[in-house]
Coordinates of N, CA and C in Angstrom, one line a residue:
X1 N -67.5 109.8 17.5 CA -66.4 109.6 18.5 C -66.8 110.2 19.8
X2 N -66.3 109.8 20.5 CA -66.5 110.2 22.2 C -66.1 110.7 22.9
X3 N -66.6 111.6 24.0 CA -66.1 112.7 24.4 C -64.9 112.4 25.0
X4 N -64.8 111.2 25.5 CA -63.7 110.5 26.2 C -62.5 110.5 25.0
X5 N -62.9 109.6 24.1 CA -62.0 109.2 23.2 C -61.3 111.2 22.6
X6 N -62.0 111.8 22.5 CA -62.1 113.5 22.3 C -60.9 113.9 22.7
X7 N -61.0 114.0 23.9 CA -60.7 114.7 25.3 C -59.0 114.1 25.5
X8 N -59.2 112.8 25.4 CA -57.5 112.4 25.0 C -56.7 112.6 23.8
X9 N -57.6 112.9 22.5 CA -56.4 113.5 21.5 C -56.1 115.1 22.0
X10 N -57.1 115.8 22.4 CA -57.1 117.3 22.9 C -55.7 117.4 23.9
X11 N -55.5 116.2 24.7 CA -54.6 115.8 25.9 C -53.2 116.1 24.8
X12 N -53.3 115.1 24.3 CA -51.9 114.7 23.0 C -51.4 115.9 22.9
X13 N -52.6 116.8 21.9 CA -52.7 117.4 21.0 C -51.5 118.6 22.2
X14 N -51.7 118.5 23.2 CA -51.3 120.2 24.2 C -49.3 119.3 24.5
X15 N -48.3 120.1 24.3 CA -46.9 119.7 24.4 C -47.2 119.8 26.0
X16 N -45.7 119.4 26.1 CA -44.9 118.9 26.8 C -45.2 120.2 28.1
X17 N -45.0 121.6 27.3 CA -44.9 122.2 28.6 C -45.8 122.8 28.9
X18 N -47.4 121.6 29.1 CA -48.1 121.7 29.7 C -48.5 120.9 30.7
X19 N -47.7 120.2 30.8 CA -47.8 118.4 31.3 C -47.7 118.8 32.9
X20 N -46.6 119.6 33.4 CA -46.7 120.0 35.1 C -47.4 120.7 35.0
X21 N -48.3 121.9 34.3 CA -49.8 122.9 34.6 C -51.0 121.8 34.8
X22 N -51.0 120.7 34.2 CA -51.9 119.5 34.0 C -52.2 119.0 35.4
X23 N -50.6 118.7 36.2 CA -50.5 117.7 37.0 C -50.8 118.2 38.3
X24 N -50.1 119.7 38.0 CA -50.4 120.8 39.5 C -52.2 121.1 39.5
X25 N -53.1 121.4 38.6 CA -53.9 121.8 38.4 C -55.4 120.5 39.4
X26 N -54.7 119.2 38.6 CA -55.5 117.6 38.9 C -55.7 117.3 40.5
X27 N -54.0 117.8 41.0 CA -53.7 117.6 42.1 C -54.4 118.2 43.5
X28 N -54.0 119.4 43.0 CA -54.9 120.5 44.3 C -55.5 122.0 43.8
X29 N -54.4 122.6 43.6 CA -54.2 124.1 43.0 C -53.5 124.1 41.6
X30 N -53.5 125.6 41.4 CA -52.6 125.8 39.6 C -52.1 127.1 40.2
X31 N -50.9 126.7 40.9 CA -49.8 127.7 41.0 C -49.5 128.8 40.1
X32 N -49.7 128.5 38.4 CA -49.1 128.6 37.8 C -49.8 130.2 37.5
X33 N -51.0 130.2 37.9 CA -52.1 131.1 37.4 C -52.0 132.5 38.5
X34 N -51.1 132.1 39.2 CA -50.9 133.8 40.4 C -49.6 134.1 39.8
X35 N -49.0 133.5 38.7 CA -47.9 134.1 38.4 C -47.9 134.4 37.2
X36 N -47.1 135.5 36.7 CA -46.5 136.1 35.4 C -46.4 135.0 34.9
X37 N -46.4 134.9 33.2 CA -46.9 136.5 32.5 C -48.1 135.9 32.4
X38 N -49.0 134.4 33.2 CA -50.3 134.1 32.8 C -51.5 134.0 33.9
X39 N -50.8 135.6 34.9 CA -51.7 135.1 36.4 C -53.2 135.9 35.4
X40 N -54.3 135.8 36.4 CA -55.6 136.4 36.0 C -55.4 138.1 36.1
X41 N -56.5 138.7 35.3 CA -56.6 140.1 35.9 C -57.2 140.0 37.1
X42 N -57.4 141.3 37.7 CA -57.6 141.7 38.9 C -59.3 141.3 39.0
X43 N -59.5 141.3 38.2 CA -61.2 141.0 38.4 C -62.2 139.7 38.3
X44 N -60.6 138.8 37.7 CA -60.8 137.4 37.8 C -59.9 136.5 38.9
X45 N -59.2 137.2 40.1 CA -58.5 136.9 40.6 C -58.9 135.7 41.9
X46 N -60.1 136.2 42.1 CA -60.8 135.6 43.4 C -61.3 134.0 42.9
X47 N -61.7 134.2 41.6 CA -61.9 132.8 41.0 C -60.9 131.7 40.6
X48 N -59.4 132.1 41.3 CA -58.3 131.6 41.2 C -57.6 131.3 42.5
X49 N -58.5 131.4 43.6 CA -57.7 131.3 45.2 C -58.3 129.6 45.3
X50 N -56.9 129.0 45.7 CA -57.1 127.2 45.3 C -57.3 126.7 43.9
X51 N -57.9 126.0 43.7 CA -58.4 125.0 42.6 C -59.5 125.8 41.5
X52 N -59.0 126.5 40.5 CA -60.3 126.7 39.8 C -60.9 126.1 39.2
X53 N -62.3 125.9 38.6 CA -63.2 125.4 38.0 C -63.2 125.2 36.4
X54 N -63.2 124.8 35.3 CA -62.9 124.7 34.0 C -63.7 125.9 33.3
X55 N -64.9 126.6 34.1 CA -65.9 127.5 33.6 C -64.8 128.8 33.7
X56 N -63.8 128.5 34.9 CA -63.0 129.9 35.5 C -61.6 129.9 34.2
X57 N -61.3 128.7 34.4 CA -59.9 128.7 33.1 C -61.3 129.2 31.8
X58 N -61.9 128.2 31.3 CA -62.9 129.0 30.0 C -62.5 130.0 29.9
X59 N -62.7 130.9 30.6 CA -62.8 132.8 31.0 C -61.8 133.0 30.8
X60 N -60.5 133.1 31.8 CA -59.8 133.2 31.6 C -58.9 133.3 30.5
X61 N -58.9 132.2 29.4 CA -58.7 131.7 28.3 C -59.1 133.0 27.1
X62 N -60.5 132.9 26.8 CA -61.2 134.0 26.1 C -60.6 135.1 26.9
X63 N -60.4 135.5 28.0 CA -59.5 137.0 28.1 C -58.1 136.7 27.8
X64 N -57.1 136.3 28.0 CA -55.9 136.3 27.0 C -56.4 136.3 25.8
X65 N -57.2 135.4 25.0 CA -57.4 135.7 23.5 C -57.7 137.4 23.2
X66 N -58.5 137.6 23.9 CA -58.9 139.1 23.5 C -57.7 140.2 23.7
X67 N -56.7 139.7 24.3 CA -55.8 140.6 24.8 C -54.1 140.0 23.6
X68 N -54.8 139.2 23.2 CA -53.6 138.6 21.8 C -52.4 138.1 22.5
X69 N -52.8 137.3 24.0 CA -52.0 136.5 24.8 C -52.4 134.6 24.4
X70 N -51.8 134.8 23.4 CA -52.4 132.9 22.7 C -51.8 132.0 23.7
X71 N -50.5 132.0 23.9 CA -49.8 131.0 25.2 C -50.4 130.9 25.8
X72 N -50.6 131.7 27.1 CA -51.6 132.0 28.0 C -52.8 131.5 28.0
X73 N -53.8 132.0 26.8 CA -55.2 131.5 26.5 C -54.9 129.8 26.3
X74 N -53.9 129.2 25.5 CA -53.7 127.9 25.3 C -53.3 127.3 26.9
X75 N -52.8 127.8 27.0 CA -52.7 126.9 28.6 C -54.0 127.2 29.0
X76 N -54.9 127.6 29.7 CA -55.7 127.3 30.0 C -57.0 127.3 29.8
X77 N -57.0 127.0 28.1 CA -58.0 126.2 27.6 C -57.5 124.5 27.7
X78 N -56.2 124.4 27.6 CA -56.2 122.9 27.6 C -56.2 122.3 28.7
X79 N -55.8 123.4 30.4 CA -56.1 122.6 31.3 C -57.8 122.3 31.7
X80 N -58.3 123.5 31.4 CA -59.6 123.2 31.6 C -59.9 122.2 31.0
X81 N -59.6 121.8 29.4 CA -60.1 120.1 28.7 C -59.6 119.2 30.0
X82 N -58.0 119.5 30.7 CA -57.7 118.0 31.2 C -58.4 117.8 32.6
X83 N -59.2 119.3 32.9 CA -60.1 118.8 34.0 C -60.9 118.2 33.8
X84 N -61.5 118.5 32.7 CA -63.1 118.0 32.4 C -63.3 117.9 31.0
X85 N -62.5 116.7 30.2 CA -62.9 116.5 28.9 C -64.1 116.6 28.7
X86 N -65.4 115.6 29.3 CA -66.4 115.8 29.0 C -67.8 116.7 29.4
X87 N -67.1 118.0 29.8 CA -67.3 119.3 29.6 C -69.1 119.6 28.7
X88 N -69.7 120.2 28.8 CA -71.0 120.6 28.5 C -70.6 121.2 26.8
X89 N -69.3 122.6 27.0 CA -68.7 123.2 26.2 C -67.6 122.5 25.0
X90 N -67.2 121.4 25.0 CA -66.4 120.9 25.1 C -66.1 121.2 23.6
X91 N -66.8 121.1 22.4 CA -66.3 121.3 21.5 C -65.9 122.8 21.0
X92 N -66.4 123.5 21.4 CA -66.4 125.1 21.4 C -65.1 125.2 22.2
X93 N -64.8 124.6 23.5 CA -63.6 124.5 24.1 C -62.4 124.4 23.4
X94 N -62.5 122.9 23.0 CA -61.5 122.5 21.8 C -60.9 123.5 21.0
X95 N -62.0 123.8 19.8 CA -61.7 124.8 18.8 C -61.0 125.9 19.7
X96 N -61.3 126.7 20.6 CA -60.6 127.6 21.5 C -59.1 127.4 21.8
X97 N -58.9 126.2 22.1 CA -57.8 126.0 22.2 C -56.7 125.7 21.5
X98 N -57.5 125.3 20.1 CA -56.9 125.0 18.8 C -56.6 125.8 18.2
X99 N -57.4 126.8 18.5 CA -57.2 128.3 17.8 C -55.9 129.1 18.4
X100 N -56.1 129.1 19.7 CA -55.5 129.7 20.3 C -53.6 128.8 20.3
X101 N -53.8 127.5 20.2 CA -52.1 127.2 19.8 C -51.6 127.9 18.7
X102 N -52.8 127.6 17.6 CA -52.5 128.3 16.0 C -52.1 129.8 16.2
X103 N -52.8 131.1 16.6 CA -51.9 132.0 16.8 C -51.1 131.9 17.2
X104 N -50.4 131.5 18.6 CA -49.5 131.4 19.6 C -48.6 130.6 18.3
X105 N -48.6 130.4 17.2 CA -47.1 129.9 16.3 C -47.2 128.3 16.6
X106 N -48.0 127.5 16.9 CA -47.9 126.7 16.7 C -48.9 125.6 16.1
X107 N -48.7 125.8 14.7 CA -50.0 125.0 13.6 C -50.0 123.5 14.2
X108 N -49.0 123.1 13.8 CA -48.6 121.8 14.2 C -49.4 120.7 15.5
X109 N -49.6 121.6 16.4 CA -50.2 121.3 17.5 C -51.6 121.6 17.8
X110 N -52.1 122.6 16.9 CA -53.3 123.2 17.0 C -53.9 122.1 15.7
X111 N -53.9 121.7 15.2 CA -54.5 120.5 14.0 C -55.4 119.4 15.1
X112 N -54.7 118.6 15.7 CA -55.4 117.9 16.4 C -56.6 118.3 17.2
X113 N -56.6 119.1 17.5 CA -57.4 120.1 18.8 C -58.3 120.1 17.3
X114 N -58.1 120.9 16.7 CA -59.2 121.4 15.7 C -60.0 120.4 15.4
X115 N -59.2 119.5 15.3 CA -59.8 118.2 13.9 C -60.7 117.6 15.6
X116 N -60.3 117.2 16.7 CA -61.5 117.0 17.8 C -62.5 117.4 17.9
X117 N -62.6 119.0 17.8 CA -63.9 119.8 17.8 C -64.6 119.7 17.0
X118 N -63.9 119.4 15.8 CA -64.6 119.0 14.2 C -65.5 117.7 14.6
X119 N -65.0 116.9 15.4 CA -65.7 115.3 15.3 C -66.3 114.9 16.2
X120 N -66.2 116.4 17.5 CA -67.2 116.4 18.1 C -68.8 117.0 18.1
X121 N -68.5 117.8 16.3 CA -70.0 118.4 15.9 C -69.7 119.7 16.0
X122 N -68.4 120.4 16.7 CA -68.2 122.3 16.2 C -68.3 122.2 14.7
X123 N -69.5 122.8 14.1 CA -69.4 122.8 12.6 C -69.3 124.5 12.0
X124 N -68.5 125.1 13.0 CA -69.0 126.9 12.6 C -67.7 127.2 11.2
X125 N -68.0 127.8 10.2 CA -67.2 128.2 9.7 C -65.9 129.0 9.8
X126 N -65.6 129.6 11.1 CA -64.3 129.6 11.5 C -63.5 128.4 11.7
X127 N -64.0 127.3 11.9 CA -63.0 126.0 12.6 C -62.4 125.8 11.2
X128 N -63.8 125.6 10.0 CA -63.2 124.9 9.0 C -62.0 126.2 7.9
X129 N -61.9 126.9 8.1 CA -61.2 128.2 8.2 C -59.8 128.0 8.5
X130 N -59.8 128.3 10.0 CA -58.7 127.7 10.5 C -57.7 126.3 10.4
X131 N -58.9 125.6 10.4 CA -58.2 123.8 10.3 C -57.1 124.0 8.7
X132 N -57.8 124.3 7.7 CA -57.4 124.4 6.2 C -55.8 125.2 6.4
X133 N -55.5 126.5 7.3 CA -54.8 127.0 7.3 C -54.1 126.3 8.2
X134 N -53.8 125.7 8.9 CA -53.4 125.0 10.0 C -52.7 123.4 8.7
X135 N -53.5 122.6 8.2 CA -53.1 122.2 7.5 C -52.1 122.5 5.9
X136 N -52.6 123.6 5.4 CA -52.0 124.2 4.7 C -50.5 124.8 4.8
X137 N -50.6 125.0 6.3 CA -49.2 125.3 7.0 C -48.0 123.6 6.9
X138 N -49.1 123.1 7.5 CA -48.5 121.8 7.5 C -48.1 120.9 6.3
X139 N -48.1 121.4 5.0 CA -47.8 120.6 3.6 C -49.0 119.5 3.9
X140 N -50.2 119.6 4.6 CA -51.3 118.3 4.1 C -52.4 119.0 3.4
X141 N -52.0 119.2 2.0 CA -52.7 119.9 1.1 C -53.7 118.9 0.8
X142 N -54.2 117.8 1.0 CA -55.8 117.0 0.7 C -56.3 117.2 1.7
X143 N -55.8 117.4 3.1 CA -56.9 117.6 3.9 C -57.2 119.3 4.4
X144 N -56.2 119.9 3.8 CA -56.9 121.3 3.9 C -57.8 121.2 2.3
X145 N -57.7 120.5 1.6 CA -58.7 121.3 0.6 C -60.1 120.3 1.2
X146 N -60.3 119.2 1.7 CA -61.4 118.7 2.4 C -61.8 120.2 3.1
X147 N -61.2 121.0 3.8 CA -61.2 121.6 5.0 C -62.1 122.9 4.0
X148 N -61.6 123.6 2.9 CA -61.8 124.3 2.7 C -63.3 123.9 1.8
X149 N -63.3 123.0 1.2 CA -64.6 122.5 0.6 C -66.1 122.8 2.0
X150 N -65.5 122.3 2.8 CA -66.6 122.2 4.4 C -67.1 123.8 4.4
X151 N -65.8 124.6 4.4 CA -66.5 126.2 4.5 C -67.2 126.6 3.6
X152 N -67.0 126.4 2.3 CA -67.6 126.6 1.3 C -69.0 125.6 1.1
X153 N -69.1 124.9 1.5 CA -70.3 124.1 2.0 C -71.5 125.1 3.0
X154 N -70.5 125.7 3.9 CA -71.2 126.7 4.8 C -71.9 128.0 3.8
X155 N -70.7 128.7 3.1 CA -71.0 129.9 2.5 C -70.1 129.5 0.9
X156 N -71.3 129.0 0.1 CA -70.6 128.8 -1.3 C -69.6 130.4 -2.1
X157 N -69.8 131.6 -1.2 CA -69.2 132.4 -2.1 C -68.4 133.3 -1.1
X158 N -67.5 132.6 0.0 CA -66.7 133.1 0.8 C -65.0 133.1 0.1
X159 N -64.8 134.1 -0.7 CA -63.7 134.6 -1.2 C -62.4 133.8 -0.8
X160 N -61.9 134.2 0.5 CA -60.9 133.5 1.0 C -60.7 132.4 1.0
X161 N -62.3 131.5 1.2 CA -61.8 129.5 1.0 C -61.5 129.6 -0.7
X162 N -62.5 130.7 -1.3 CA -62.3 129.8 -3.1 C -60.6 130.6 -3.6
X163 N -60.1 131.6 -3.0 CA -58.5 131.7 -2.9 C -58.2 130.4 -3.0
X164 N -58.3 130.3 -1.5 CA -57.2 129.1 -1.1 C -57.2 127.9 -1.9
X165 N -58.8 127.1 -1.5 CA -59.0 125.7 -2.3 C -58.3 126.1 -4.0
X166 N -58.6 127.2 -4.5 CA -58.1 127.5 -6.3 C -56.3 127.4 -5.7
X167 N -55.8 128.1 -5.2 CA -54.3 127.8 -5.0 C -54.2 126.4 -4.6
X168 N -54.7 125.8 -3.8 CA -54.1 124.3 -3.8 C -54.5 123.7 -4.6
X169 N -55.7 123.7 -6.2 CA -56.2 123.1 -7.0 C -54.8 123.0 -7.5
X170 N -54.3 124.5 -8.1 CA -53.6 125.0 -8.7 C -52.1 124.1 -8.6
X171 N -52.0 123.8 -7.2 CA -50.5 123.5 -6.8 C -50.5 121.7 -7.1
X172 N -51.7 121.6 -7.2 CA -51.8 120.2 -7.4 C -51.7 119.6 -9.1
X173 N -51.9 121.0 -9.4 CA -52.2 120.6 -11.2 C -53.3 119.7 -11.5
X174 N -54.5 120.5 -10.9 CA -55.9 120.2 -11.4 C -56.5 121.1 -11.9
X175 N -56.5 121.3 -13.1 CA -56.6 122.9 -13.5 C -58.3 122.4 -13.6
X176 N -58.8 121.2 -14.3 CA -60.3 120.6 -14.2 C -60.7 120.8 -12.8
X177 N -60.4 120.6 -11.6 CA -61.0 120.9 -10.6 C -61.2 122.7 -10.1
X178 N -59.8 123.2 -10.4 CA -60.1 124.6 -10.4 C -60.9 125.5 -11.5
X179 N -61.3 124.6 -12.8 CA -62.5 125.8 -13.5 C -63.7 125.2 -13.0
X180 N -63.7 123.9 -12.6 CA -65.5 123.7 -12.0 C -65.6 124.9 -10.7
X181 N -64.6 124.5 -9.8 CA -64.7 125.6 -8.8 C -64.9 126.9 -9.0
X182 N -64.4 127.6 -10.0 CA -64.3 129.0 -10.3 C -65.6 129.2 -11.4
X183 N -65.3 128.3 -12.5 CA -65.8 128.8 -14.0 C -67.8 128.5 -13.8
X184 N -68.5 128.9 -13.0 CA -69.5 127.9 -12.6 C -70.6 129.1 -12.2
X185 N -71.5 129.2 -12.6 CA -72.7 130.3 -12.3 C -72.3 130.5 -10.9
X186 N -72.8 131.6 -10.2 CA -72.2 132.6 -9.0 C -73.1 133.5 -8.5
X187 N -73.5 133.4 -7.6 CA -74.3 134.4 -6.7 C -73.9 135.7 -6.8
X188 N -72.7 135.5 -6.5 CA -71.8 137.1 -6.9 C -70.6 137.0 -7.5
X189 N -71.7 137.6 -9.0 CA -70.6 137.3 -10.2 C -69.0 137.8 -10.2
X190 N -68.7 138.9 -9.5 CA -67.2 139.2 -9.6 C -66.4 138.1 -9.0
X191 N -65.4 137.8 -9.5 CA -64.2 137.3 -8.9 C -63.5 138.2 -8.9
X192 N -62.4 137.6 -7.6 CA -60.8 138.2 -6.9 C -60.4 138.3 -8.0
X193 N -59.8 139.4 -7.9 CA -58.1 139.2 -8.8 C -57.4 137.5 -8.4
X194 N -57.0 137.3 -7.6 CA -56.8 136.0 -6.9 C -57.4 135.0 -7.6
X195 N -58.6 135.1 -7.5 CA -59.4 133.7 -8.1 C -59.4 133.7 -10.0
X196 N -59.6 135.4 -10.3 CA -59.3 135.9 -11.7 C -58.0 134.3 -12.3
X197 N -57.1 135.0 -11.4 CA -55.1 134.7 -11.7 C -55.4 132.9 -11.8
X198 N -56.0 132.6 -10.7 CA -55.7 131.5 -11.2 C -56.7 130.4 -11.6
X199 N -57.6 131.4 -12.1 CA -58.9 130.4 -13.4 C -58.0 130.7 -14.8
X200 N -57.5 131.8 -14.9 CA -56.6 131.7 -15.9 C -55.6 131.0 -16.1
X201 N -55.2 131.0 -15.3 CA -54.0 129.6 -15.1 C -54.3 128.0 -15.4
X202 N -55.8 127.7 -14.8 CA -56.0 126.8 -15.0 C -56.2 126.4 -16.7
X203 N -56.8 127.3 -17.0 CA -57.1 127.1 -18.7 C -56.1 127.6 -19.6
X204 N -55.0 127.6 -19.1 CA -53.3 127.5 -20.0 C -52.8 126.2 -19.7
X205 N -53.5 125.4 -18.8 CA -52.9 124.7 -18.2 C -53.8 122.9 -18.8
X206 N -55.0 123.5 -19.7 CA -56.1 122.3 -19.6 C -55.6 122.0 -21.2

């Protein structure tokens, strides 16, 4: 898929009340960024007099995240995509911004963002982390368990995906899919309590 083609679901993907940050930003300046509660700190402020550059929202962005301001960080990771979808960063961007709707309380909207970075080649095991819980939220239990299969592809003995994918085996009533997954030689033989609860389940269930 293409950065272009990308860069317009990432567009979609950001509501409504980013659409005048979009328009002010295209135009000349981003008003929006000398004011509360999403102006810059004091040390990023000079890179905000006129028109900033998508490198300057980047930054920006990553400092709200670190400061557990996801609104904030989400607006301006997604204006910087509508400056410059096809961006050098762009997939790393994405996920940033996808991430950052998902804390900020909004799964719903952070799916698309994610699932772009995904098919632009971000292949880090946080995205596919995220996406699964993002979908999971969303009742689209086949494509989080696609999602969680991916991390586990990354790291076959990452506890939390074989939680999760075993709870949605579980919810699905594949108890054969959840003992291949569980019941299956192991690098590190303990299992969760979690994963314990519901290999047992599955085999009351076969």
């Amino acid at each position: 898929m293409s950065a272009g083609i990308n860069g317009s679901r990432i567009a979609r993907a950001s509501s409504l009340r980013f659409s005048v940050l979009f328009f002010a930003c295209a135009a000349a300046t981003c008003p929006a960024w000398t004011q509360e509660p999403c102006a810059p700190p004091e040390s990023m402020k000079a890179r905000f007099v006129g028109k900033p550059d998508p490198t300057a929202l980047n930054d920006l962005g990553a400092w709200f995240g670190e400061h557990d301001n996801y609104t904030c960080a989400a607006e301006a990771f997604a204006t910087s995509l509508q400056m410059d979808p096809k961006q050098k960063d762009m997939p790393h961007v994405a996920f940033m911004f996808g991430a950052s709707l998902y804390y900020a309380g909004d799964a719903k909207e952070a799916i698309p963002a994610l699932e772009a970075a995904e098919q632009s080649g971000y292949n880090e095991i946080k995205l596919h982390l995220l996406l699964a819980r993002a979908q999971d939220d969303a009742h689209a239990r086949p494509e989080a368990e696609t999602e969680w299969r991916s991390a586990l592809d990354i790291d076959p003995e990452y506890s939390y995906a074989l939680d999760n994918l075993s709870d949605d085996l579980i919810a699905d009533h594949d108890s054969t899919g959840t003992i291949e997954l569980l019941d299956k030689p192991r690098l590190v033989p303990q299992r969760t309590v979690h994963q314990a609860m519901n290999l047992g389940t599955a085999y009351v269930l076969e």
